[in-house]
């Protein structure tokens, strides 16, 4: 017999004991038992917003989204300034696909708790998904000030800044994120891409290599590094032979079905003067891009094809 069960045998109508036992069971992943005890707590104390909030979390963990939403709504109706319940309600609504209502409830959470870093961050994520990057940046910036040691918040802010073309600021936040989480290959790639756009190829190369060491079977850093080595105008940076090796590895990893990677491989062949291979490879890339109806990529690849037919190779 557990201590919680023993206490219940002494005080079977104690809402507090039921709630404490439910919380302990939930932490052990025993969600059905936890939900039972949360409901028993509410039978004794039916107007307890905190218990409704906790029950909502257990139901959401069980993927019972509608029931979780009902519990969170009950919590905020009982306690209208309950910021955490608005935040949890927003997460449940987002899980249901209702981004607009999620945004509304995150704003409510922030209204009652202006220093709620997680709410600012999640609001920034949802606004970014709607293309509202200026608004998103404001909330990511607030979250970053409140939780300056959170790598993901800095990375999220970097993403929004990069999409707005604010590359120097984006690079700074990606650097902060990588300092806090140096083993994150995804952040290495994001910083590398940003530095490449800022015409800092040597730093980008270093980051792509770091990402490769962290995730050896990931084609993205191979492709990024190969593109720089194949196309950068400075002969001290360009290395066609190594670019071919990297791009061929990336193409093999993707079964030669990734148009972007094949385009990079074609650029590497062209940089080495192997124009017939470049032309054949970029033609396949073009076919894949057209089949996927990616018109922007197809137009870009088509321009490369014309260059290779003329015996020219790309210089960024």
PDB file of C-alpha atoms in Angstrom:
ATOM      1  CA  UNK A   1       0.000   0.000   0.000  1.00  0.00           C
ATOM      2  CA  UNK A   2       1.411   3.384  -0.985  1.00  0.00           C
ATOM      3  CA  UNK A   3       1.498   6.375   1.344  1.00  0.00           C
ATOM      4  CA  UNK A   4      -1.060   8.155  -0.851  1.00  0.00           C
ATOM      5  CA  UNK A   5      -3.433   5.188  -0.719  1.00  0.00           C
ATOM      6  CA  UNK A   6      -2.962   4.962   3.049  1.00  0.00           C
ATOM      7  CA  UNK A   7      -3.792   8.669   3.454  1.00  0.00           C
ATOM      8  CA  UNK A   8      -6.877   8.200   1.294  1.00  0.00           C
ATOM      9  CA  UNK A   9      -8.017   5.377   3.532  1.00  0.00           C
ATOM     10  CA  UNK A  10      -7.890   7.846   6.433  1.00  0.00           C
ATOM     11  CA  UNK A  11      -9.389  10.821   4.576  1.00  0.00           C
ATOM     12  CA  UNK A  12     -11.300   9.427   1.582  1.00  0.00           C
ATOM     13  CA  UNK A  13     -12.951  12.766   0.766  1.00  0.00           C
ATOM     14  CA  UNK A  14      -9.791  14.855   0.880  1.00  0.00           C
ATOM     15  CA  UNK A  15      -9.457  16.748  -2.420  1.00  0.00           C
ATOM     16  CA  UNK A  16      -5.918  17.730  -1.570  1.00  0.00           C
ATOM     17  CA  UNK A  17      -4.807  14.133  -1.102  1.00  0.00           C
ATOM     18  CA  UNK A  18      -6.527  13.020  -4.303  1.00  0.00           C
ATOM     19  CA  UNK A  19      -4.818  15.852  -6.195  1.00  0.00           C
ATOM     20  CA  UNK A  20      -1.390  15.090  -4.714  1.00  0.00           C
ATOM     21  CA  UNK A  21      -1.758  11.405  -5.529  1.00  0.00           C
ATOM     22  CA  UNK A  22      -2.910  12.254  -9.044  1.00  0.00           C
ATOM     23  CA  UNK A  23       0.130  14.487  -9.567  1.00  0.00           C
ATOM     24  CA  UNK A  24       2.468  11.724  -8.384  1.00  0.00           C
ATOM     25  CA  UNK A  25       0.789   9.177 -10.659  1.00  0.00           C
ATOM     26  CA  UNK A  26       0.986  11.575 -13.610  1.00  0.00           C
ATOM     27  CA  UNK A  27       4.722  12.058 -13.051  1.00  0.00           C
ATOM     28  CA  UNK A  28       5.071   8.268 -13.277  1.00  0.00           C
ATOM     29  CA  UNK A  29       3.157   8.179 -16.564  1.00  0.00           C
ATOM     30  CA  UNK A  30       0.126   6.498 -14.997  1.00  0.00           C
ATOM     31  CA  UNK A  31      -2.301   8.815 -16.700  1.00  0.00           C
ATOM     32  CA  UNK A  32      -5.538   6.844 -16.336  1.00  0.00           C
ATOM     33  CA  UNK A  33      -5.072   6.516 -12.586  1.00  0.00           C
ATOM     34  CA  UNK A  34      -4.073  10.172 -12.319  1.00  0.00           C
ATOM     35  CA  UNK A  35      -7.197  11.271 -14.201  1.00  0.00           C
ATOM     36  CA  UNK A  36      -9.365   9.180 -11.871  1.00  0.00           C
ATOM     37  CA  UNK A  37      -7.944  10.917  -8.813  1.00  0.00           C
ATOM     38  CA  UNK A  38      -8.153  14.398 -10.349  1.00  0.00           C
ATOM     39  CA  UNK A  39     -11.850  13.739 -11.002  1.00  0.00           C
ATOM     40  CA  UNK A  40     -12.336  12.550  -7.417  1.00  0.00           C
ATOM     41  CA  UNK A  41     -10.678  15.737  -6.191  1.00  0.00           C
ATOM     42  CA  UNK A  42     -13.132  17.759  -8.270  1.00  0.00           C
ATOM     43  CA  UNK A  43     -16.082  15.842  -6.803  1.00  0.00           C
ATOM     44  CA  UNK A  44     -15.036  17.215  -3.411  1.00  0.00           C
ATOM     45  CA  UNK A  45     -13.897  20.628  -4.655  1.00  0.00           C
ATOM     46  CA  UNK A  46     -15.790  21.320  -7.911  1.00  0.00           C
ATOM     47  CA  UNK A  47     -14.683  24.941  -8.206  1.00  0.00           C
ATOM     48  CA  UNK A  48     -10.935  24.371  -7.981  1.00  0.00           C
ATOM     49  CA  UNK A  49      -9.326  25.924 -11.075  1.00  0.00           C
ATOM     50  CA  UNK A  50      -5.912  24.463 -10.241  1.00  0.00           C
ATOM     51  CA  UNK A  51      -7.244  20.906 -10.330  1.00  0.00           C
ATOM     52  CA  UNK A  52      -9.005  21.541 -13.657  1.00  0.00           C
ATOM     53  CA  UNK A  53      -5.696  22.804 -15.042  1.00  0.00           C
ATOM     54  CA  UNK A  54      -3.848  19.714 -13.828  1.00  0.00           C
ATOM     55  CA  UNK A  55      -6.564  17.408 -15.173  1.00  0.00           C
ATOM     56  CA  UNK A  56      -6.298  19.186 -18.525  1.00  0.00           C
ATOM     57  CA  UNK A  57      -2.568  18.421 -18.642  1.00  0.00           C
ATOM     58  CA  UNK A  58      -3.165  14.722 -17.982  1.00  0.00           C
ATOM     59  CA  UNK A  59      -5.891  14.547 -20.615  1.00  0.00           C
ATOM     60  CA  UNK A  60      -3.709  16.344 -23.155  1.00  0.00           C
ATOM     61  CA  UNK A  61      -0.900  13.881 -22.465  1.00  0.00           C
ATOM     62  CA  UNK A  62      -3.399  11.131 -23.363  1.00  0.00           C
ATOM     63  CA  UNK A  63      -4.184  12.983 -26.633  1.00  0.00           C
ATOM     64  CA  UNK A  64      -7.714  13.662 -25.400  1.00  0.00           C
ATOM     65  CA  UNK A  65      -7.560  17.188 -26.747  1.00  0.00           C
ATOM     66  CA  UNK A  66     -11.262  18.085 -26.599  1.00  0.00           C
ATOM     67  CA  UNK A  67     -11.566  17.074 -22.964  1.00  0.00           C
ATOM     68  CA  UNK A  68      -8.358  18.914 -22.120  1.00  0.00           C
ATOM     69  CA  UNK A  69      -9.673  22.080 -23.756  1.00  0.00           C
ATOM     70  CA  UNK A  70     -12.900  21.797 -21.758  1.00  0.00           C
ATOM     71  CA  UNK A  71     -10.895  21.533 -18.527  1.00  0.00           C
ATOM     72  CA  UNK A  72      -8.686  24.515 -19.341  1.00  0.00           C
ATOM     73  CA  UNK A  73     -11.746  26.591 -20.255  1.00  0.00           C
ATOM     74  CA  UNK A  74     -13.303  25.647 -16.915  1.00  0.00           C
ATOM     75  CA  UNK A  75     -10.098  26.692 -15.150  1.00  0.00           C
ATOM     76  CA  UNK A  76     -10.014  30.169 -16.723  1.00  0.00           C
ATOM     77  CA  UNK A  77     -13.739  30.643 -16.156  1.00  0.00           C
ATOM     78  CA  UNK A  78     -13.225  29.901 -12.466  1.00  0.00           C
ATOM     79  CA  UNK A  79     -10.027  31.958 -12.235  1.00  0.00           C
ATOM     80  CA  UNK A  80     -10.037  34.627 -14.979  1.00  0.00           C
ATOM     81  CA  UNK A  81      -6.429  35.778 -14.385  1.00  0.00           C
ATOM     82  CA  UNK A  82      -4.970  32.230 -14.449  1.00  0.00           C
ATOM     83  CA  UNK A  83      -2.133  32.860 -16.944  1.00  0.00           C
ATOM     84  CA  UNK A  84      -0.817  29.294 -16.939  1.00  0.00           C
ATOM     85  CA  UNK A  85      -4.243  27.901 -17.799  1.00  0.00           C
ATOM     86  CA  UNK A  86      -4.562  30.306 -20.748  1.00  0.00           C
ATOM     87  CA  UNK A  87      -1.108  29.151 -21.896  1.00  0.00           C
ATOM     88  CA  UNK A  88      -2.092  25.489 -21.606  1.00  0.00           C
ATOM     89  CA  UNK A  89      -5.404  26.165 -23.344  1.00  0.00           C
ATOM     90  CA  UNK A  90      -3.483  27.788 -26.201  1.00  0.00           C
ATOM     91  CA  UNK A  91      -1.256  24.724 -26.559  1.00  0.00           C
ATOM     92  CA  UNK A  92      -4.287  22.438 -26.644  1.00  0.00           C
ATOM     93  CA  UNK A  93      -6.023  24.616 -29.235  1.00  0.00           C
ATOM     94  CA  UNK A  94      -2.880  24.590 -31.359  1.00  0.00           C
ATOM     95  CA  UNK A  95      -2.810  20.789 -31.125  1.00  0.00           C
ATOM     96  CA  UNK A  96      -6.355  20.906 -32.494  1.00  0.00           C
ATOM     97  CA  UNK A  97      -5.199  23.158 -35.339  1.00  0.00           C
ATOM     98  CA  UNK A  98      -6.919  26.348 -34.151  1.00  0.00           C
ATOM     99  CA  UNK A  99      -4.028  28.804 -34.412  1.00  0.00           C
ATOM    100  CA  UNK A 100      -6.123  31.950 -34.128  1.00  0.00           C
ATOM    101  CA  UNK A 101      -7.717  30.909 -30.850  1.00  0.00           C
ATOM    102  CA  UNK A 102      -4.316  29.746 -29.621  1.00  0.00           C
ATOM    103  CA  UNK A 103      -2.900  33.204 -30.362  1.00  0.00           C
ATOM    104  CA  UNK A 104      -5.851  34.837 -28.572  1.00  0.00           C
ATOM    105  CA  UNK A 105      -5.252  32.779 -25.425  1.00  0.00           C
ATOM    106  CA  UNK A 106      -1.502  33.333 -25.456  1.00  0.00           C
ATOM    107  CA  UNK A 107      -2.196  37.066 -25.539  1.00  0.00           C
ATOM    108  CA  UNK A 108      -4.507  36.581 -22.534  1.00  0.00           C
ATOM    109  CA  UNK A 109      -1.733  34.732 -20.683  1.00  0.00           C
ATOM    110  CA  UNK A 110       0.721  37.546 -21.398  1.00  0.00           C
ATOM    111  CA  UNK A 111      -1.843  40.167 -20.404  1.00  0.00           C
ATOM    112  CA  UNK A 112      -2.081  38.638 -16.934  1.00  0.00           C
ATOM    113  CA  UNK A 113       1.607  37.695 -16.727  1.00  0.00           C
ATOM    114  CA  UNK A 114       3.737  40.045 -18.885  1.00  0.00           C
ATOM    115  CA  UNK A 115       7.004  38.281 -17.985  1.00  0.00           C
ATOM    116  CA  UNK A 116       5.749  34.869 -19.191  1.00  0.00           C
ATOM    117  CA  UNK A 117       8.705  33.903 -21.401  1.00  0.00           C
ATOM    118  CA  UNK A 118       7.245  30.621 -22.688  1.00  0.00           C
ATOM    119  CA  UNK A 119       4.027  32.372 -23.715  1.00  0.00           C
ATOM    120  CA  UNK A 120       5.986  35.047 -25.606  1.00  0.00           C
ATOM    121  CA  UNK A 121       8.029  32.340 -27.332  1.00  0.00           C
ATOM    122  CA  UNK A 122       5.011  30.247 -28.338  1.00  0.00           C
ATOM    123  CA  UNK A 123       3.189  33.346 -29.541  1.00  0.00           C
ATOM    124  CA  UNK A 124       6.220  34.193 -31.662  1.00  0.00           C
ATOM    125  CA  UNK A 125       6.158  30.699 -33.179  1.00  0.00           C
ATOM    126  CA  UNK A 126       2.478  30.940 -34.115  1.00  0.00           C
ATOM    127  CA  UNK A 127       2.832  34.455 -35.533  1.00  0.00           C
ATOM    128  CA  UNK A 128       5.815  33.285 -37.605  1.00  0.00           C
ATOM    129  CA  UNK A 129       3.738  30.442 -39.056  1.00  0.00           C
ATOM    130  CA  UNK A 130       1.250  33.070 -40.192  1.00  0.00           C
ATOM    131  CA  UNK A 131       4.010  35.139 -41.796  1.00  0.00           C
ATOM    132  CA  UNK A 132       3.688  37.894 -39.204  1.00  0.00           C
ATOM    133  CA  UNK A 133       7.411  38.129 -38.621  1.00  0.00           C
ATOM    134  CA  UNK A 134       7.609  41.681 -37.281  1.00  0.00           C
ATOM    135  CA  UNK A 135       5.164  40.821 -34.495  1.00  0.00           C
ATOM    136  CA  UNK A 136       6.881  37.500 -33.906  1.00  0.00           C
ATOM    137  CA  UNK A 137      10.270  39.193 -33.499  1.00  0.00           C
ATOM    138  CA  UNK A 138       8.899  41.460 -30.766  1.00  0.00           C
ATOM    139  CA  UNK A 139       7.706  38.465 -28.738  1.00  0.00           C
ATOM    140  CA  UNK A 140      10.847  36.411 -29.360  1.00  0.00           C
ATOM    141  CA  UNK A 141      12.926  39.393 -28.208  1.00  0.00           C
ATOM    142  CA  UNK A 142      10.903  39.637 -24.997  1.00  0.00           C
ATOM    143  CA  UNK A 143      11.274  35.885 -24.434  1.00  0.00           C
ATOM    144  CA  UNK A 144      15.037  36.096 -25.050  1.00  0.00           C
ATOM    145  CA  UNK A 145      15.395  38.902 -22.505  1.00  0.00           C
ATOM    146  CA  UNK A 146      13.414  36.934 -19.939  1.00  0.00           C
ATOM    147  CA  UNK A 147      15.177  33.621 -20.644  1.00  0.00           C
ATOM    148  CA  UNK A 148      18.569  34.631 -21.994  1.00  0.00           C
ATOM    149  CA  UNK A 149      19.942  31.144 -21.316  1.00  0.00           C
ATOM    150  CA  UNK A 150      17.411  29.363 -23.536  1.00  0.00           C
ATOM    151  CA  UNK A 151      19.015  28.217 -26.785  1.00  0.00           C
ATOM    152  CA  UNK A 152      15.757  27.449 -28.597  1.00  0.00           C
ATOM    153  CA  UNK A 153      14.370  30.940 -28.002  1.00  0.00           C
ATOM    154  CA  UNK A 154      17.519  32.497 -29.473  1.00  0.00           C
ATOM    155  CA  UNK A 155      17.269  30.118 -32.444  1.00  0.00           C
ATOM    156  CA  UNK A 156      13.597  31.004 -32.972  1.00  0.00           C
ATOM    157  CA  UNK A 157      14.458  34.693 -32.903  1.00  0.00           C
ATOM    158  CA  UNK A 158      17.291  34.052 -35.355  1.00  0.00           C
ATOM    159  CA  UNK A 159      14.857  32.321 -37.735  1.00  0.00           C
ATOM    160  CA  UNK A 160      12.448  35.258 -37.739  1.00  0.00           C
ATOM    161  CA  UNK A 161      15.220  37.823 -38.150  1.00  0.00           C
ATOM    162  CA  UNK A 162      16.734  35.870 -41.037  1.00  0.00           C
ATOM    163  CA  UNK A 163      13.385  35.703 -42.827  1.00  0.00           C
ATOM    164  CA  UNK A 164      13.149  39.490 -42.510  1.00  0.00           C
ATOM    165  CA  UNK A 165      16.647  39.863 -44.001  1.00  0.00           C
ATOM    166  CA  UNK A 166      18.162  41.093 -40.730  1.00  0.00           C
ATOM    167  CA  UNK A 167      21.125  38.783 -41.153  1.00  0.00           C
ATOM    168  CA  UNK A 168      23.626  40.311 -38.739  1.00  0.00           C
ATOM    169  CA  UNK A 169      21.082  40.202 -35.916  1.00  0.00           C
ATOM    170  CA  UNK A 170      20.075  36.683 -36.872  1.00  0.00           C
ATOM    171  CA  UNK A 171      23.711  35.556 -36.776  1.00  0.00           C
ATOM    172  CA  UNK A 172      24.140  37.037 -33.296  1.00  0.00           C
ATOM    173  CA  UNK A 173      21.196  35.075 -31.937  1.00  0.00           C
ATOM    174  CA  UNK A 174      22.256  31.864 -33.657  1.00  0.00           C
ATOM    175  CA  UNK A 175      25.676  32.358 -32.040  1.00  0.00           C
ATOM    176  CA  UNK A 176      23.992  32.738 -28.651  1.00  0.00           C
ATOM    177  CA  UNK A 177      21.975  29.591 -29.295  1.00  0.00           C
ATOM    178  CA  UNK A 178      25.055  27.616 -30.319  1.00  0.00           C
ATOM    179  CA  UNK A 179      27.026  28.858 -27.320  1.00  0.00           C
ATOM    180  CA  UNK A 180      24.261  27.514 -25.092  1.00  0.00           C
ATOM    181  CA  UNK A 181      23.816  24.307 -27.098  1.00  0.00           C
ATOM    182  CA  UNK A 182      27.077  23.542 -28.925  1.00  0.00           C
ATOM    183  CA  UNK A 183      26.007  20.022 -29.940  1.00  0.00           C
ATOM    184  CA  UNK A 184      22.994  21.180 -31.966  1.00  0.00           C
ATOM    185  CA  UNK A 185      23.681  20.438 -35.636  1.00  0.00           C
ATOM    186  CA  UNK A 186      20.545  22.260 -36.775  1.00  0.00           C
ATOM    187  CA  UNK A 187      21.727  25.529 -35.220  1.00  0.00           C
ATOM    188  CA  UNK A 188      25.156  25.018 -36.823  1.00  0.00           C
ATOM    189  CA  UNK A 189      23.460  24.811 -40.224  1.00  0.00           C
ATOM    190  CA  UNK A 190      21.295  27.884 -39.621  1.00  0.00           C
ATOM    191  CA  UNK A 191      24.281  29.957 -38.544  1.00  0.00           C
ATOM    192  CA  UNK A 192      26.324  28.612 -41.460  1.00  0.00           C
ATOM    193  CA  UNK A 193      23.646  29.555 -43.997  1.00  0.00           C
ATOM    194  CA  UNK A 194      23.384  33.044 -42.484  1.00  0.00           C
ATOM    195  CA  UNK A 195      27.144  33.595 -42.520  1.00  0.00           C
ATOM    196  CA  UNK A 196      27.307  32.335 -46.096  1.00  0.00           C
ATOM    197  CA  UNK A 197      24.722  34.988 -47.032  1.00  0.00           C
ATOM    198  CA  UNK A 198      26.869  37.551 -45.189  1.00  0.00           C
ATOM    199  CA  UNK A 199      29.824  36.575 -47.419  1.00  0.00           C
ATOM    200  CA  UNK A 200      31.740  34.870 -44.621  1.00  0.00           C
ATOM    201  CA  UNK A 201      32.484  31.528 -46.294  1.00  0.00           C
ATOM    202  CA  UNK A 202      35.298  30.388 -44.038  1.00  0.00           C
ATOM    203  CA  UNK A 203      33.127  30.673 -40.937  1.00  0.00           C
ATOM    204  CA  UNK A 204      30.275  28.942 -42.774  1.00  0.00           C
ATOM    205  CA  UNK A 205      32.583  26.113 -43.810  1.00  0.00           C
ATOM    206  CA  UNK A 206      33.652  25.607 -40.204  1.00  0.00           C
ATOM    207  CA  UNK A 207      30.029  25.386 -39.078  1.00  0.00           C
ATOM    208  CA  UNK A 208      29.063  22.941 -41.818  1.00  0.00           C
ATOM    209  CA  UNK A 209      31.985  20.746 -40.792  1.00  0.00           C
ATOM    210  CA  UNK A 210      30.857  20.963 -37.172  1.00  0.00           C
ATOM    211  CA  UNK A 211      27.356  19.884 -38.200  1.00  0.00           C
ATOM    212  CA  UNK A 212      28.833  17.003 -40.204  1.00  0.00           C
ATOM    213  CA  UNK A 213      30.738  15.765 -37.167  1.00  0.00           C
ATOM    214  CA  UNK A 214      27.581  15.963 -35.034  1.00  0.00           C
ATOM    215  CA  UNK A 215      25.325  14.233 -37.599  1.00  0.00           C
ATOM    216  CA  UNK A 216      27.494  12.271 -40.063  1.00  0.00           C
ATOM    217  CA  UNK A 217      24.509  10.803 -41.935  1.00  0.00           C
ATOM    218  CA  UNK A 218      22.769  14.139 -42.521  1.00  0.00           C
ATOM    219  CA  UNK A 219      23.024  15.321 -46.148  1.00  0.00           C
ATOM    220  CA  UNK A 220      22.275  18.994 -45.422  1.00  0.00           C
ATOM    221  CA  UNK A 221      25.706  20.050 -44.122  1.00  0.00           C
ATOM    222  CA  UNK A 222      27.395  18.016 -46.880  1.00  0.00           C
ATOM    223  CA  UNK A 223      25.379  19.914 -49.454  1.00  0.00           C
ATOM    224  CA  UNK A 224      26.022  23.311 -47.849  1.00  0.00           C
ATOM    225  CA  UNK A 225      29.758  22.752 -47.720  1.00  0.00           C
ATOM    226  CA  UNK A 226      29.870  21.321 -51.246  1.00  0.00           C
ATOM    227  CA  UNK A 227      28.053  24.359 -52.656  1.00  0.00           C
ATOM    228  CA  UNK A 228      30.593  26.789 -51.169  1.00  0.00           C
ATOM    229  CA  UNK A 229      33.557  24.714 -52.312  1.00  0.00           C
ATOM    230  CA  UNK A 230      32.102  24.429 -55.821  1.00  0.00           C
ATOM    231  CA  UNK A 231      30.938  28.002 -56.394  1.00  0.00           C
ATOM    232  CA  UNK A 232      32.859  30.449 -54.242  1.00  0.00           C
ATOM    233  CA  UNK A 233      34.864  32.841 -56.471  1.00  0.00           C
ATOM    234  CA  UNK A 234      37.979  32.911 -54.264  1.00  0.00           C
ATOM    235  CA  UNK A 235      40.282  30.111 -55.541  1.00  0.00           C
ATOM    236  CA  UNK A 236      41.717  29.806 -52.038  1.00  0.00           C
ATOM    237  CA  UNK A 237      38.272  28.670 -50.855  1.00  0.00           C
ATOM    238  CA  UNK A 238      37.079  26.756 -53.920  1.00  0.00           C
ATOM    239  CA  UNK A 239      37.878  23.039 -54.069  1.00  0.00           C
ATOM    240  CA  UNK A 240      36.039  21.235 -56.866  1.00  0.00           C
ATOM    241  CA  UNK A 241      37.401  17.794 -56.028  1.00  0.00           C
ATOM    242  CA  UNK A 242      36.237  17.910 -52.430  1.00  0.00           C
ATOM    243  CA  UNK A 243      32.935  19.464 -53.494  1.00  0.00           C
ATOM    244  CA  UNK A 244      32.282  16.480 -55.784  1.00  0.00           C
ATOM    245  CA  UNK A 245      33.064  13.995 -53.017  1.00  0.00           C
ATOM    246  CA  UNK A 246      30.715  15.735 -50.574  1.00  0.00           C
ATOM    247  CA  UNK A 247      27.893  16.246 -53.072  1.00  0.00           C
ATOM    248  CA  UNK A 248      28.099  12.643 -54.316  1.00  0.00           C
ATOM    249  CA  UNK A 249      27.773  11.442 -50.709  1.00  0.00           C
ATOM    250  CA  UNK A 250      24.775  13.711 -50.136  1.00  0.00           C
ATOM    251  CA  UNK A 251      23.158  12.570 -53.401  1.00  0.00           C
ATOM    252  CA  UNK A 252      23.643   8.912 -52.465  1.00  0.00           C
ATOM    253  CA  UNK A 253      22.046   9.531 -49.060  1.00  0.00           C
ATOM    254  CA  UNK A 254      18.963  10.926 -50.805  1.00  0.00           C
ATOM    255  CA  UNK A 255      18.824   8.257 -53.544  1.00  0.00           C
ATOM    256  CA  UNK A 256      19.574  10.933 -56.141  1.00  0.00           C
ATOM    257  CA  UNK A 257      16.042  12.287 -55.710  1.00  0.00           C
ATOM    258  CA  UNK A 258      16.760  15.669 -54.105  1.00  0.00           C
ATOM    259  CA  UNK A 259      16.786  18.433 -56.730  1.00  0.00           C
ATOM    260  CA  UNK A 260      18.785  20.880 -54.589  1.00  0.00           C
ATOM    261  CA  UNK A 261      21.512  18.345 -53.856  1.00  0.00           C
ATOM    262  CA  UNK A 262      21.705  17.260 -57.507  1.00  0.00           C
ATOM    263  CA  UNK A 263      22.020  20.907 -58.489  1.00  0.00           C
ATOM    264  CA  UNK A 264      24.960  21.230 -56.091  1.00  0.00           C
ATOM    265  CA  UNK A 265      26.550  18.081 -57.518  1.00  0.00           C
ATOM    266  CA  UNK A 266      26.174  19.522 -61.008  1.00  0.00           C
ATOM    267  CA  UNK A 267      27.861  22.742 -59.867  1.00  0.00           C
ATOM    268  CA  UNK A 268      30.743  20.701 -58.470  1.00  0.00           C
ATOM    269  CA  UNK A 269      31.155  18.789 -61.733  1.00  0.00           C
ATOM    270  CA  UNK A 270      31.142  22.068 -63.652  1.00  0.00           C
ATOM    271  CA  UNK A 271      33.751  23.578 -61.318  1.00  0.00           C
ATOM    272  CA  UNK A 272      35.976  20.608 -62.193  1.00  0.00           C
ATOM    273  CA  UNK A 273      35.369  21.121 -65.921  1.00  0.00           C
ATOM    274  CA  UNK A 274      33.209  17.996 -66.222  1.00  0.00           C
ATOM    275  CA  UNK A 275      30.443  19.751 -68.127  1.00  0.00           C
ATOM    276  CA  UNK A 276      28.776  16.714 -69.708  1.00  0.00           C
ATOM    277  CA  UNK A 277      28.218  15.224 -66.227  1.00  0.00           C
ATOM    278  CA  UNK A 278      27.130  18.619 -64.922  1.00  0.00           C
ATOM    279  CA  UNK A 279      24.572  18.950 -67.719  1.00  0.00           C
ATOM    280  CA  UNK A 280      23.156  15.458 -67.232  1.00  0.00           C
ATOM    281  CA  UNK A 281      22.960  15.892 -63.448  1.00  0.00           C
ATOM    282  CA  UNK A 282      21.339  19.308 -63.525  1.00  0.00           C
ATOM    283  CA  UNK A 283      18.825  18.052 -66.098  1.00  0.00           C
ATOM    284  CA  UNK A 284      17.736  15.371 -63.641  1.00  0.00           C
ATOM    285  CA  UNK A 285      17.507  18.027 -60.921  1.00  0.00           C
ATOM    286  CA  UNK A 286      15.317  20.106 -63.217  1.00  0.00           C
ATOM    287  CA  UNK A 287      13.032  17.160 -63.944  1.00  0.00           C
ATOM    288  CA  UNK A 288      12.557  16.526 -60.213  1.00  0.00           C
ATOM    289  CA  UNK A 289      11.872  20.198 -59.496  1.00  0.00           C
ATOM    290  CA  UNK A 290       9.319  20.388 -62.302  1.00  0.00           C
ATOM    291  CA  UNK A 291       7.631  17.160 -61.163  1.00  0.00           C
ATOM    292  CA  UNK A 292       7.244  18.609 -57.655  1.00  0.00           C
ATOM    293  CA  UNK A 293       5.899  21.847 -59.181  1.00  0.00           C
ATOM    294  CA  UNK A 294       8.578  23.917 -57.496  1.00  0.00           C
ATOM    295  CA  UNK A 295       8.650  26.627 -60.156  1.00  0.00           C
ATOM    296  CA  UNK A 296      11.097  28.902 -58.347  1.00  0.00           C
ATOM    297  CA  UNK A 297      13.648  26.132 -57.933  1.00  0.00           C
ATOM    298  CA  UNK A 298      13.070  24.947 -61.506  1.00  0.00           C
ATOM    299  CA  UNK A 299      13.796  28.439 -62.850  1.00  0.00           C
ATOM    300  CA  UNK A 300      17.002  28.620 -60.815  1.00  0.00           C
ATOM    301  CA  UNK A 301      18.157  25.200 -62.029  1.00  0.00           C
ATOM    302  CA  UNK A 302      17.257  26.035 -65.617  1.00  0.00           C
ATOM    303  CA  UNK A 303      19.685  28.961 -65.500  1.00  0.00           C
ATOM    304  CA  UNK A 304      22.452  26.624 -64.320  1.00  0.00           C
ATOM    305  CA  UNK A 305      21.691  24.254 -67.171  1.00  0.00           C
ATOM    306  CA  UNK A 306      22.176  26.995 -69.747  1.00  0.00           C
ATOM    307  CA  UNK A 307      25.555  27.913 -68.217  1.00  0.00           C
ATOM    308  CA  UNK A 308      26.835  24.339 -68.308  1.00  0.00           C
ATOM    309  CA  UNK A 309      25.771  23.950 -71.928  1.00  0.00           C
ATOM    310  CA  UNK A 310      27.993  26.959 -72.646  1.00  0.00           C
ATOM    311  CA  UNK A 311      30.919  25.487 -70.724  1.00  0.00           C
ATOM    312  CA  UNK A 312      30.621  27.968 -67.839  1.00  0.00           C
ATOM    313  CA  UNK A 313      30.654  27.206 -64.130  1.00  0.00           C
ATOM    314  CA  UNK A 314      28.970  29.116 -61.310  1.00  0.00           C
ATOM    315  CA  UNK A 315      30.674  31.754 -59.232  1.00  0.00           C
ATOM    316  CA  UNK A 316      28.580  33.145 -56.403  1.00  0.00           C
TER     317      UNK A 316
END
